[in-house]
Amino acid sequence: MMHLGLSGTGPAPLPVADAVARPTAQQPDWPDPAGVRAVREVLRTAPPLVLPAEADRLTARLAEVARGEAFVLQGGDCAETFAGNTESHLRGNLDLLARMAAVLTRAGGLPVVRLARMAGQYAKPRSAAVDAHGLPVYRGDMVNGLAATSAERMPDPDRMLRAHAAAGVAMNFVRAWTGGEVFTGHEALVLDYECALLRPGPPGDRRPYSGSGHFLWIGERTRRLDGAHIGFAEVLANPVGVKLGPTTTPEEAVEYVRRLDPDGVPGRLTLVSRMGHRRVRDVLPPIVEKVTTQGHQVVWQCDPMHGNTFVAPTGHKTRRVDHVLDELAGYFEVHRRLGTHPGGAHLELTGDDVTECLGAGVGEADLPHRYETACEPRLNTRQAMEVATLLAELIRSAPRADERPATATGVLTGCPHGTWTDQPRRPHPGSGDR
């Protein structure tokens, strides 16, 4: 039984096998169990894509974010594809992330930690098992193919080997192009892949490190507290995140903190709100208040994309840039009133000139022109830079760490939750659907 392992004073982590023996969700229905076992064995001996020292360096940078001294900008494709793993595409996404970070640093006044949604985002959770044609749904290039044929949609465990190879190519390019200034992250979804890429840390560490990425997060569809994905995140030494949708309760959020950050390590845990622009101002405040009373320094990050998706009359999934901007504005309002640090944004974007989201020059009639995503709609360069401009204004107007009031117990002062919904909404400089 594997039992690798992060130094600390909390209870010893569960053995990995026990942690992932809990109920699972969103896993591939592999047709060939023997083939899966063979692939896992290959991955167990393959070189890791990242090293423990790199993951620890990211934890230290995220600790700065948790203390209110920096801002984390995370972005990239909704779903990476093998075909899209090209120099021009990777460079375009990294350059866009760098341009956005420059705007935030220059106008917002805080250092920016860049975290690319890259080198591992090859699997996606889905809301249904089959698509409109009755075929198994596309679950990302790590699992099956996008083409709507029975052969392509059959889950193939050998694709995990292709995903590892493609991620290695992307990781090498990230390091070469950015000089090691950019970290990578992806959703920890396919547990056969993730568990096979666990590696021991330095002597004395009680937890294994993921060799698949610097930062892993657990998604909204797999965050059940008694599930295998949260169990997997518990045992990791890497910094981890959890997506919190609008049904998340304050009590659940506190339990994530207790389970995933038992040693109270700043930067270890990122809580990513993805409430939707209509819900964020109502749902997020009690969660922030409840978690803050526990005294842990978590990173608060906003994903303004996933709660704002809808189907346009053209039949395309899309998002309005105005809704993205409004959720970010609401997220900052919540943290400003509660005296906590709005620490980051998590965006789906691309440096390619796509027409997938509405606004900043893209109307509904434009959606079919360059709708190229393998899954969910992404911001193009113009839209992403508009978001960066708003973010810079919001960061500049937010109180700095040394300006935030706090009580002796560490509970930050702010608006009482009982009167929260009476607070007026702050207008933001939106784009409209021009």
PDB file of C-alpha atoms in Angstrom, residues 16 41 107 242 286 330 347 381 422:
ATOM      1  CA  VAL A  16      -3.318   7.053  -0.976  1.00  0.00           C
ATOM      2  CA  GLU A  41       2.480   1.024 -14.442  1.00  0.00           C
ATOM      3  CA  ALA A 107      -2.215  49.656 -12.594  1.00  0.00           C
ATOM      4  CA  VAL A 242     -11.564  23.616  -4.495  1.00  0.00           C
ATOM      5  CA  PRO A 286     -21.417  33.858   4.796  1.00  0.00           C
ATOM      6  CA  GLY A 330     -19.364  41.408  -6.838  1.00  0.00           C
ATOM      7  CA  LEU A 347     -10.291  32.591 -16.326  1.00  0.00           C
ATOM      8  CA  THR A 381      -7.479  38.550 -26.423  1.00  0.00           C
ATOM      9  CA  ASP A 422     -29.283  45.450   1.832  1.00  0.00           C
TER      10      ASP A 422
END
